[in-house]
Every structure is written in structure tokens, then in C-alpha cells.
DNA sequence: CAACTCGGCAAACAGTTGTTTACTGAATGA
DNA sequence: TCATTCAGTAAACAACTGTTTGCCGAGTTG
């Protein structure tokens, strides 16, 4: 599984070969069948492995309570940390969520659905949700989960392994400011901080909408 | 390109073989090189083809103006229509957005960035954005684009070719009588109407937050 | 008419792929 | 102690892969 995950950082699951995996793992090709029948089976195993840690982190974040602003900060930081510390897992999930292997796709979708239910439960228990219909709470939860996924994907794209800035970049109109290109390694968190800031503001905006939802 | 797009409905671009493509197209393997050097080159060509129609539709939707509620309806309907009428293109984009082929990924990301800029421009021109900083308008636009992408992906997953409803389905809690609202549109599927309803409510919630943003 | 490009063909090339079969040593357990 | 399971190996198999080379007819242009 580690060999497969390592190879999947640059490839796609459907393009992965089992010979490739066994070679990376230092095994004989036939040895693969001792553990998995398919490559898809390896895929769903990786899905479970990938979502275990994320699930734990999210659950902990949902449990804690406090000021809305502090919760937003914690949430965004948890997402950033997951992507930073489990980059391979996160990329695998983002890549195969809509990938070509049906069982893997469905495994990820099912887990995300469970996430949404959990978030909906936590939201429903909050006092801000008084007077909300369960369907609306559920939709709010889905919005939060979708936003979490988008944010995680943005963190991934801004990661250190993607230097691909092509020349035709349309860098914001007249936004010449930030590009202090001097340090190549020191400013590794610059793009990530920008994404985190954006995510926080977006979450804050959703929260504002949530508080003013009943009077519209 | 048509042959490739057709094959990509069930595979992933990085797992696609050029022999496969030429076979599907009824050509000789060598004939491929008359049009593309790589499979990645085919990929970016497909990206441009896929985003052409979507871009036109979105631009038209951004241009028209009216009541907020009506605009939300139009927007969601445009997304649904794009996915319905250009299913192969939409799936290709969703699948390769985080896929294993770098040039394709970057082409999609660049186009989505351009989308966000366009949306930001349209938002900034609206009276509701008075007093907003350009950065906040930009973040709002990114939130809208992300939501558009998530909604399109949800429409895809609920499409007719994905029967994969496993037994453990957790249907909405107590949402017994779903569908009998008078559908003005044609024969959309039940799941699609559910997704459209969710998307509309989520957009409405973001709109509420937007209107109450300055007093927080 | 002549030159030339364009789209396409068949054949060949060396590698790589997934899968099966029979075999091997090391744990494991009664 | 002996049988059994577990994890892994080597070899073989046919099928498929990307790429190159040389060739060809149909248009197009001068």
C-alpha cells in the first residue's frame, strides 16, 4: 500500500500497473495477489487508510465548541494540517474522487456523505440552528463539506511540488504588490496563508448568512 | 478528439492509450501523430473544447440582470443544462481537474481562474457590492465558482449512467414525500431536481450573507 | 503539368502488461 | 512433531503498448 500510494503521487490510479507496484515494493509480480485481487481493491483500501486520520481530526474539531471565529480558525487550520502532513493521502483522494475507478469513487463519495451527516448533526445541536428545518441544516452541512473539499484541493495545488507557473499568468489586475520573489525557500507558506485567509473569510460569510437566514 | 472524449467517459486520461484512440477513431496508430504529439496535447485540446460552450453560457448568465432569486434560478439551470447536454465534456473536466496529467490540470486551473475573475467583475458591478474591498469581492467570486464546480460534479454523480446505489443508502432523515412539486421543466430526474434545489438554497444563503456582510 | 503539403496506411521494433502455474521456506497450532 | 496456512518467488504466456520508417493518394498551388 505504501508503494502504491507513493506511485500515485504522480500517476492516476487507473494508469497504475500492478507490476509497477510490486516492483516499487520490492516484490515479485505474483505476490500482489496475496493481498489484493484487483488494483481497485488496493484503491478502496487506500481510501479507508486516507480517510481514517482525516475523520478523526474532523470529529475532534466538530466536538470542540467556542466562539464562532475561533472555530473557523481551528477548522481551516485542521484542513491545512491534514494536507500538509498527509499530502499523499489528500492528493489521492482529490485525484480519485472523480477518477475512472468506480469502486474507489463510490467509497470516497460514501465517506463524504457520512462526513456531511456528522457535520449536520453537529450543526443541528448548535443554538444558531434553532428554527431550521432538518433539510436546510443538511444543505448547510453539505455546503460546509464542499467548501472543505475545495479548500483542501486549493492547499494541494499551492503545495511545494507544483512550481508550474507559466509565463502567461494573469496575476490580478494591478496587484503588483506581493511578489517579493527573492526568497525561494523561506516563503513556503505564503500561498498557503493566502488560501487559508480566503477560506476563513468565506466561512465567515456563510456564517453571516446563516445567522440572518430566518429573516429574508 | 471525439473518439478520445468517448473513451474518456469510462477511463482516465493517464490510462488512455493512443492505440486505443486511433482504433476507436478507425485510424492507423501512426495517424495519431499527424494531429497531436502527445496524449497530453489531446488533453489540452479537449479542455479548450470543453470549456468553450460552458464559458459562453456562463458569460450570458453573468450579463443578464434582474431579481436575485431569478438569477439564482438561471444560474443553477445553466449548470444543469451544461452537464445534461455536454455530459462527456463535464465529466472529462471533473475527472482531469486533479488528474495525473500536469498540462491538462494547469489548463483547467487557468480557465477556472479566468472564470473567477469574470465573476468578480460582474459582482463588483452590482450595487450589492458597494463598500466591498476588491479582495473580498474576489473571494466571493471564488466561493461562487467553487460552488458551481461542486454542483456540476453533483449533477454528474447523479446522472443516468451511475446506477451505483448501494443498499446502505441513508436517504434523507424523514424526508418522506419528495418530489411532487409541479416541474416546469421537462423530464429531469428526481435526483437532479434535489441537487438543483440544494444548490439554489445554498446560493440563497450565500446571498443573505453577502447582504449582511458589512454589519457583522 | 509539376511540385508539394496533408492526412493516412502497413509493418516492424523492443518493452511492458496481467495472470497463471508450480514451488519454497517460515510460522503456526494441535 | 507434523500438517497447514501464509507470504513470497521464478518462469512462462499471449496480448498489448508507443514510436519509427517508408510509402501512397488526394488536394492545392504555382
Coordinates of C-alpha atoms (C1' of nucleotides) in Angstrom, one line a residue:
Chain A
X1 CA 0.0 0.0 0.0
X2 CA 2.8 2.4 0.8
X3 CA 4.4 1.6 -2.6
X4 CA 1.1 2.3 -4.4
X5 CA 0.5 5.5 -2.5
X6 CA 4.0 6.7 -3.4
X7 CA 3.5 6.0 -7.1
X8 CA 0.1 7.6 -7.1
X9 CA 1.5 11.0 -6.3
X10 CA 2.4 11.4 -9.9
X11 CA 0.1 9.0 -11.6
X12 CA -3.6 8.1 -11.7
X13 CA -5.0 5.0 -10.2
X14 CA -6.4 3.7 -13.4
X15 CA -3.0 4.1 -15.1
X16 CA -1.2 2.3 -12.3
X17 CA 0.2 -1.1 -13.1
X18 CA 0.4 -3.8 -10.5
X19 CA 3.8 -4.8 -11.8
X20 CA 4.8 -1.2 -11.1
X21 CA 3.5 -1.5 -7.6
X22 CA 5.2 -4.8 -6.9
X23 CA 8.5 -3.5 -8.4
X24 CA 8.3 -0.4 -6.1
X25 CA 7.5 -2.6 -3.2
X26 CA 10.4 -5.0 -4.0
X27 CA 8.2 -7.9 -4.5
X28 CA 7.5 -10.4 -7.2
X29 CA 4.6 -9.6 -9.5
X30 CA 2.6 -12.7 -8.3
X31 CA 2.9 -11.6 -4.7
X32 CA 0.4 -8.9 -5.3
X33 CA -2.4 -11.4 -5.4
X34 CA -1.7 -12.5 -1.9
X35 CA -3.1 -9.2 -0.7
X36 CA -5.5 -7.8 -3.3
X37 CA -7.4 -9.2 -6.1
X38 CA -7.5 -6.0 -8.1
X39 CA -5.9 -2.7 -8.3
X40 CA -9.3 -1.3 -7.5
X41 CA -9.2 -3.3 -4.2
X42 CA -5.9 -1.6 -3.4
X43 CA -7.7 1.7 -4.2
X44 CA -10.5 1.2 -1.7
X45 CA -8.0 0.1 0.9
X46 CA -6.1 3.3 0.3
X47 CA -9.4 5.3 0.6
X48 CA -10.0 3.8 4.0
X49 CA -6.5 4.5 5.1
X50 CA -6.6 8.0 3.8
X51 CA -9.9 9.0 5.4
X52 CA -9.1 7.5 8.8
X53 CA -6.9 10.3 10.1
X54 CA -9.0 13.0 8.4
X55 CA -12.1 11.6 10.0
X56 CA -10.5 11.7 13.4
X57 CA -9.3 15.3 13.0
X58 CA -12.7 16.5 11.8
X59 CA -14.5 14.7 14.5
X60 CA -12.3 16.4 17.1
X61 CA -12.9 19.8 15.5
X62 CA -16.6 19.3 15.5
X63 CA -16.7 18.3 19.1
X64 CA -14.9 21.3 20.5
X65 CA -17.0 24.4 20.9
X66 CA -16.4 28.1 21.5
X67 CA -16.6 31.4 19.7
X68 CA -17.6 31.2 16.0
X69 CA -14.5 32.9 14.9
X70 CA -12.2 30.6 16.8
X71 CA -14.0 27.6 15.4
X72 CA -13.5 28.9 11.9
X73 CA -9.8 29.3 12.6
X74 CA -9.5 25.8 14.0
X75 CA -11.4 24.3 11.1
X76 CA -9.2 25.9 8.4
X77 CA -6.1 25.0 10.3
X78 CA -7.1 21.4 10.6
X79 CA -7.6 21.2 6.9
X80 CA -4.3 22.8 6.2
X81 CA -2.6 20.5 8.6
X82 CA -4.1 17.4 7.1
X83 CA -3.0 18.4 3.6
X84 CA 0.5 19.3 4.9
X85 CA 1.0 16.1 7.0
X86 CA -0.8 13.6 4.7
X87 CA -0.2 15.1 1.4
X88 CA -0.1 11.8 -0.5
X89 CA -3.4 10.7 1.0
X90 CA -5.0 14.1 0.3
X91 CA -3.9 14.1 -3.3
X92 CA -5.0 10.6 -3.8
X93 CA -8.5 11.5 -2.5
X94 CA -8.7 14.6 -4.7
X95 CA -7.5 12.7 -7.7
X96 CA -9.7 9.7 -7.4
X97 CA -12.8 11.3 -6.2
X98 CA -14.0 11.7 -9.8
X99 CA -11.5 9.3 -11.2
X100 CA -12.0 6.4 -13.5
X101 CA -12.3 3.6 -11.0
X102 CA -15.9 3.2 -9.9
X103 CA -15.5 1.4 -6.6
X104 CA -13.0 3.9 -5.4
X105 CA -15.2 6.7 -6.4
X106 CA -18.1 5.3 -4.6
X107 CA -16.1 4.6 -1.5
X108 CA -15.0 8.3 -1.3
X109 CA -18.5 9.5 -2.0
X110 CA -19.9 7.3 0.7
X111 CA -17.4 8.6 3.2
X112 CA -18.0 12.2 2.3
X113 CA -21.7 11.6 2.7
X114 CA -21.1 10.3 6.2
X115 CA -19.0 13.4 6.8
X116 CA -21.9 15.6 5.8
X117 CA -24.2 13.7 8.1
X118 CA -21.8 14.2 11.0
X119 CA -21.5 17.9 10.3
X120 CA -25.2 18.2 10.1
X121 CA -25.6 16.6 13.4
X122 CA -23.1 18.9 15.0
X123 CA -24.8 21.9 13.3
X124 CA -28.2 20.9 14.5
X125 CA -27.0 20.8 18.1
X126 CA -25.9 24.4 18.0
X127 CA -28.2 27.1 19.2
X128 CA -27.7 29.1 15.9
X129 CA -29.7 26.4 14.2
X130 CA -32.9 27.0 16.2
X131 CA -35.9 27.1 13.9
X132 CA -34.1 25.5 11.0
X133 CA -35.6 22.6 9.1
X134 CA -33.6 19.4 9.0
X135 CA -33.3 19.6 5.3
X136 CA -31.8 23.1 5.5
X137 CA -29.4 22.0 8.1
X138 CA -28.4 19.2 5.9
X139 CA -27.8 21.5 2.9
X140 CA -25.8 23.8 5.1
X141 CA -23.7 20.9 6.1
X142 CA -23.2 19.9 2.5
X143 CA -22.1 23.4 1.7
X144 CA -19.5 23.2 4.5
X145 CA -18.2 19.9 3.4
X146 CA -18.0 21.0 -0.2
X147 CA -16.1 24.1 0.9
X148 CA -13.8 21.9 3.0
X149 CA -13.0 19.8 -0.1
X150 CA -12.4 22.8 -2.3
X151 CA -10.1 24.3 0.3
X152 CA -8.2 21.1 0.7
X153 CA -7.8 20.9 -3.1
X154 CA -6.6 24.5 -3.2
X155 CA -4.0 23.8 -0.5
X156 CA -2.8 20.8 -2.6
X157 CA -2.5 22.9 -5.8
X158 CA -0.5 25.5 -3.9
X159 CA 1.8 22.9 -2.5
X160 CA 5.6 22.9 -2.9
X161 CA 5.7 20.3 -5.7
X162 CA 3.7 22.4 -8.2
X163 CA 6.1 25.1 -9.5
X164 CA 4.4 25.2 -12.8
X165 CA 3.8 28.9 -13.1
X166 CA 3.7 29.6 -16.8
X167 CA 4.6 33.0 -18.3
X168 CA 1.1 33.9 -19.4
X169 CA -0.1 34.2 -15.8
X170 CA -2.8 36.9 -15.4
X171 CA -1.8 37.9 -11.9
X172 CA -4.6 40.1 -10.7
X173 CA -5.2 43.4 -12.4
X174 CA -2.7 45.9 -11.0
X175 CA -2.0 43.8 -8.0
X176 CA 1.7 44.1 -8.4
X177 CA 2.4 44.1 -4.7
X178 CA 3.0 40.8 -3.1
X179 CA 5.6 39.2 -5.4
X180 CA 8.7 39.5 -3.3
X181 CA 10.4 36.7 -5.4
X182 CA 13.7 37.0 -3.6
X183 CA 13.4 34.0 -1.2
X184 CA 12.9 30.7 -2.9
X185 CA 12.6 28.6 0.1
X186 CA 11.8 30.8 3.0
X187 CA 8.3 31.9 1.9
X188 CA 6.9 28.4 1.6
X189 CA 3.8 29.3 3.5
X190 CA 2.8 32.4 1.5
X191 CA 0.4 30.9 -0.9
X192 CA -1.0 28.6 1.8
X193 CA -1.6 31.5 4.1
X194 CA -3.5 33.3 1.3
X195 CA -5.7 30.3 0.8
X196 CA -6.3 30.0 4.5
X197 CA -7.3 33.6 4.7
X198 CA -9.7 33.2 1.8
X199 CA -11.2 30.1 3.3
X200 CA -11.7 31.8 6.6
X201 CA -13.5 34.8 5.0
X202 CA -15.7 32.5 3.0
X203 CA -16.6 30.6 6.1
X204 CA -17.3 33.8 7.9
X205 CA -19.6 34.9 5.0
X206 CA -21.5 31.7 5.2
X207 CA -21.8 32.1 8.9
X208 CA -23.3 35.6 8.4
X209 CA -25.8 34.2 6.0
X210 CA -26.6 31.5 8.5
X211 CA -27.4 34.0 11.3
X212 CA -29.6 36.1 9.0
X213 CA -31.3 33.2 7.3
X214 CA -34.6 33.3 9.1
X215 CA -35.2 36.9 8.2
X216 CA -35.0 37.2 4.4
Chain B
X1 CA -10.9 14.1 -30.4
X2 CA -14.4 12.7 -30.4
X3 CA -13.0 9.2 -30.1
X4 CA -10.8 10.2 -27.2
X5 CA -13.7 12.0 -25.5
X6 CA -15.9 9.0 -25.9
X7 CA -13.3 6.7 -24.4
X8 CA -12.7 9.1 -21.5
X9 CA -16.1 8.6 -20.2
X10 CA -15.1 5.4 -18.5
X11 CA -11.3 5.8 -18.3
X12 CA -8.9 8.3 -17.1
X13 CA -6.7 10.4 -19.4
X14 CA -3.5 9.0 -18.0
X15 CA -4.7 5.5 -18.6
X16 CA -5.7 6.2 -22.1
X17 CA -3.6 4.7 -24.9
X18 CA -3.2 6.3 -28.2
X19 CA -3.6 3.0 -30.0
X20 CA -7.0 2.8 -28.2
X21 CA -7.8 6.2 -29.5
X22 CA -6.8 5.5 -33.1
X23 CA -8.7 2.2 -33.0
X24 CA -11.8 3.9 -31.8
X25 CA -11.4 6.6 -34.4
X26 CA -10.9 4.0 -37.2
X27 CA -7.4 5.1 -37.9
X28 CA -3.9 3.7 -38.1
X29 CA -1.8 4.1 -35.0
X30 CA 0.7 6.3 -36.8
X31 CA -2.0 8.6 -37.9
X32 CA -2.3 10.0 -34.4
X33 CA 1.0 11.9 -34.7
X34 CA -0.4 13.9 -37.6
X35 CA -2.6 15.7 -35.1
X36 CA -1.0 15.5 -31.7
X37 CA 2.4 14.9 -30.4
X38 CA 1.3 13.5 -27.0
X39 CA -1.8 12.3 -25.4
X40 CA -1.4 15.3 -23.1
X41 CA -1.8 17.5 -26.1
X42 CA -5.0 15.8 -27.0
X43 CA -6.0 16.5 -23.4
X44 CA -5.5 20.3 -23.5
X45 CA -7.3 20.4 -26.8
X46 CA -10.2 18.7 -25.1
X47 CA -10.0 21.1 -22.3
X48 CA -10.4 24.1 -24.6
X49 CA -13.2 22.4 -26.5
X50 CA -15.0 21.5 -23.2
X51 CA -14.8 25.0 -21.7
X52 CA -15.8 26.8 -24.8
X53 CA -19.5 26.2 -24.5
X54 CA -19.5 26.5 -20.8
X55 CA -17.8 29.8 -20.9
X56 CA -20.3 31.1 -23.4
X57 CA -23.2 30.0 -21.2
X58 CA -21.7 31.5 -18.0
X59 CA -20.9 34.7 -19.7
X60 CA -24.5 35.1 -20.9
X61 CA -25.8 34.3 -17.4
X62 CA -23.5 36.9 -15.9
X63 CA -24.6 39.5 -18.4
X64 CA -28.3 39.3 -17.7
X65 CA -29.6 41.1 -14.7
X66 CA -32.8 41.0 -12.6
X67 CA -34.1 39.9 -9.3
X68 CA -31.6 38.0 -7.2
X69 CA -33.9 35.0 -6.9
X70 CA -34.4 34.8 -10.7
X71 CA -30.6 35.0 -11.2
X72 CA -30.1 32.1 -8.9
X73 CA -32.6 30.0 -10.7
X74 CA -31.0 30.8 -14.0
X75 CA -27.5 30.1 -12.8
X76 CA -28.4 26.6 -11.4
X77 CA -30.4 25.8 -14.5
X78 CA -27.4 26.8 -16.7
X79 CA -25.2 24.4 -14.8
X80 CA -27.7 21.6 -15.0
X81 CA -28.1 22.2 -18.7
X82 CA -24.4 22.2 -19.4
X83 CA -24.0 18.9 -17.5
X84 CA -27.0 17.4 -19.3
X85 CA -26.1 18.5 -22.8
X86 CA -22.3 18.2 -22.5
X87 CA -22.0 15.3 -20.1
X88 CA -18.8 13.9 -21.7
X89 CA -17.1 17.3 -21.5
X90 CA -18.2 17.9 -18.0
X91 CA -17.1 14.5 -16.8
X92 CA -13.8 15.0 -18.5
X93 CA -13.2 18.3 -16.7
X94 CA -14.2 16.9 -13.3
X95 CA -12.0 13.9 -13.8
X96 CA -8.9 15.6 -15.0
X97 CA -9.1 18.7 -12.9
X98 CA -6.9 17.0 -10.3
X99 CA -5.8 14.2 -12.6
X100 CA -2.4 12.9 -13.3
X101 CA -1.5 14.9 -16.4
X102 CA 0.1 18.1 -15.4
X103 CA -0.6 20.2 -18.5
X104 CA -4.2 19.4 -18.5
X105 CA -4.5 20.2 -14.9
X106 CA -3.0 23.5 -15.4
X107 CA -5.1 24.3 -18.4
X108 CA -8.3 23.7 -16.4
X109 CA -7.0 25.6 -13.4
X110 CA -6.1 28.6 -15.6
X111 CA -9.5 28.6 -17.2
X112 CA -11.3 28.4 -13.8
X113 CA -9.2 31.3 -12.6
X114 CA -10.3 33.3 -15.6
X115 CA -13.9 32.3 -14.7
X116 CA -13.4 33.6 -11.2
X117 CA -12.1 36.9 -12.5
X118 CA -15.0 37.3 -14.8
X119 CA -17.4 36.6 -11.9
X120 CA -15.6 39.0 -9.7
X121 CA -16.0 41.7 -12.4
X122 CA -19.7 41.0 -12.7
X123 CA -20.1 41.0 -8.9
X124 CA -18.2 44.2 -8.5
X125 CA -20.5 46.0 -10.9
X126 CA -23.6 45.1 -8.9
X127 CA -25.0 47.6 -6.4
X128 CA -24.9 44.9 -3.6
X129 CA -21.1 45.1 -3.7
X130 CA -20.9 48.8 -2.6
X131 CA -18.4 49.2 0.1
X132 CA -16.7 45.9 -0.6
X133 CA -12.9 45.6 -0.9
X134 CA -11.7 44.1 -4.2
X135 CA -10.1 41.2 -2.3
X136 CA -13.4 40.4 -0.7
X137 CA -15.2 40.5 -4.0
X138 CA -12.6 38.2 -5.4
X139 CA -13.1 35.8 -2.6
X140 CA -16.8 35.8 -3.0
X141 CA -16.3 35.1 -6.7
X142 CA -14.1 32.2 -5.9
X143 CA -16.7 30.9 -3.5
X144 CA -19.3 31.1 -6.3
X145 CA -17.0 29.3 -8.8
X146 CA -16.2 26.6 -6.3
X147 CA -19.8 26.1 -5.6
X148 CA -20.6 25.9 -9.3
X149 CA -17.9 23.2 -9.7
X150 CA -19.3 21.2 -6.8
X151 CA -22.8 21.5 -8.1
X152 CA -21.7 20.4 -11.6
X153 CA -19.9 17.4 -10.0
X154 CA -23.0 16.5 -8.0
X155 CA -25.1 16.6 -11.2
X156 CA -22.7 14.3 -12.8
X157 CA -22.7 11.8 -10.0
X158 CA -26.5 11.8 -10.0
X159 CA -26.6 11.2 -13.7
X160 CA -28.3 8.3 -15.5
X161 CA -25.1 6.3 -16.0
X162 CA -24.4 5.9 -12.4
X163 CA -26.8 3.4 -11.0
X164 CA -24.5 2.6 -8.1
X165 CA -27.0 2.9 -5.3
X166 CA -25.7 0.5 -2.7
X167 CA -28.0 -0.9 -0.1
X168 CA -26.7 1.2 2.8
X169 CA -28.2 4.3 1.3
X170 CA -29.1 6.8 4.0
X171 CA -31.9 8.7 2.5
X172 CA -32.7 12.0 3.9
X173 CA -34.0 11.7 7.5
X174 CA -37.7 11.7 7.5
X175 CA -37.9 13.4 4.1
X176 CA -40.6 11.1 3.0
X177 CA -42.6 12.8 0.3
X178 CA -40.1 14.3 -2.0
X179 CA -41.0 15.1 -5.5
X180 CA -44.5 16.1 -6.4
X181 CA -43.8 19.8 -6.9
X182 CA -45.0 20.9 -10.3
X183 CA -42.0 20.7 -12.5
X184 CA -42.0 23.4 -15.2
X185 CA -39.0 21.8 -16.9
X186 CA -39.1 18.7 -18.9
X187 CA -38.2 15.2 -17.7
X188 CA -35.4 15.9 -15.3
X189 CA -34.5 13.1 -13.0
X190 CA -35.6 13.2 -9.4
X191 CA -32.1 13.3 -8.0
X192 CA -31.2 16.2 -10.3
X193 CA -34.1 18.3 -9.0
X194 CA -33.0 17.5 -5.5
X195 CA -29.5 18.7 -6.3
X196 CA -30.8 21.8 -8.0
X197 CA -32.9 22.6 -5.0
X198 CA -30.0 22.2 -2.7
X199 CA -27.8 24.4 -4.9
X200 CA -30.4 27.1 -5.0
X201 CA -30.8 27.2 -1.3
X202 CA -27.0 27.3 -0.8
X203 CA -26.7 30.2 -3.2
X204 CA -29.5 32.0 -1.5
X205 CA -27.7 31.5 1.8
X206 CA -24.5 33.0 0.4
X207 CA -26.6 35.8 -0.9
X208 CA -28.0 36.5 2.5
X209 CA -24.5 36.5 4.0
X210 CA -23.4 38.9 1.3
X211 CA -26.2 41.4 2.0
X212 CA -25.4 41.4 5.7
X213 CA -21.7 41.3 5.3
X214 CA -20.9 44.9 6.2
X215 CA -22.7 44.7 9.6
X216 CA -21.1 41.9 11.4
Chain C
dC1 C1' 1.9 19.9 -65.8
dA2 C1' 4.9 19.9 -61.6
dA3 C1' 6.0 20.4 -57.0
dC4 C1' 4.4 20.0 -52.6
dT5 C1' 1.9 19.5 -48.5
dC6 C1' -1.6 16.9 -45.9
dG7 C1' -3.8 13.1 -43.9
dG8 C1' -3.4 8.3 -43.6
dC9 C1' -1.6 3.3 -44.1
dA10 C1' 1.1 -1.2 -43.0
dA11 C1' 4.8 -3.2 -40.9
dA12 C1' 8.1 -3.7 -37.7
dC13 C1' 10.5 -2.8 -33.2
dA14 C1' 11.6 -3.7 -28.4
dG15 C1' 9.3 -3.4 -23.9
dT16 C1' 5.7 -3.8 -20.8
dT17 C1' 1.5 -5.6 -19.1
dG18 C1' -1.8 -9.0 -16.3
dT19 C1' -2.3 -13.6 -15.0
dT20 C1' -1.4 -18.4 -14.1
dT21 C1' 1.3 -22.3 -12.5
dA22 C1' 4.3 -24.9 -9.6
dC23 C1' 7.5 -24.4 -5.9
dT24 C1' 9.7 -22.8 -1.3
dG25 C1' 10.6 -21.6 3.3
dA26 C1' 8.9 -19.9 7.6
dA27 C1' 5.4 -19.6 11.3
dT28 C1' 1.6 -21.6 13.4
dG29 C1' -1.1 -24.6 16.0
dA30 C1' -2.9 -29.1 17.9
Chain D
dT1 C1' 6.2 -33.5 15.6
dC2 C1' 3.6 -33.0 11.7
dA3 C1' 0.3 -30.8 8.8
dT4 C1' -1.3 -26.4 7.3
dT5 C1' -1.5 -21.8 6.3
dC6 C1' 1.0 -17.6 4.9
dA7 C1' 3.8 -14.7 2.1
dG8 C1' 6.7 -14.7 -1.4
dT9 C1' 9.5 -16.4 -5.8
dA10 C1' 10.6 -17.6 -10.7
dA11 C1' 9.2 -18.6 -15.2
dA12 C1' 6.3 -18.6 -18.8
dC13 C1' 2.4 -16.9 -21.7
dA14 C1' -0.1 -14.2 -25.0
dA15 C1' -1.6 -9.6 -25.7
dC16 C1' -0.9 -5.0 -25.9
dT17 C1' 1.9 -0.6 -25.9
dG18 C1' 4.5 3.8 -28.0
dT19 C1' 7.2 5.0 -31.8
dT20 C1' 9.7 4.9 -36.1
dT21 C1' 10.2 4.3 -41.0
dG22 C1' 8.9 4.3 -45.6
dC23 C1' 5.1 4.6 -48.8
dC24 C1' 0.8 6.5 -51.0
dG25 C1' -3.2 9.0 -53.0
dA26 C1' -5.8 13.2 -52.9
dG27 C1' -5.8 18.3 -53.0
dT28 C1' -3.7 22.6 -53.6
dT29 C1' -0.9 26.0 -55.7
dG30 C1' 2.3 27.9 -59.0

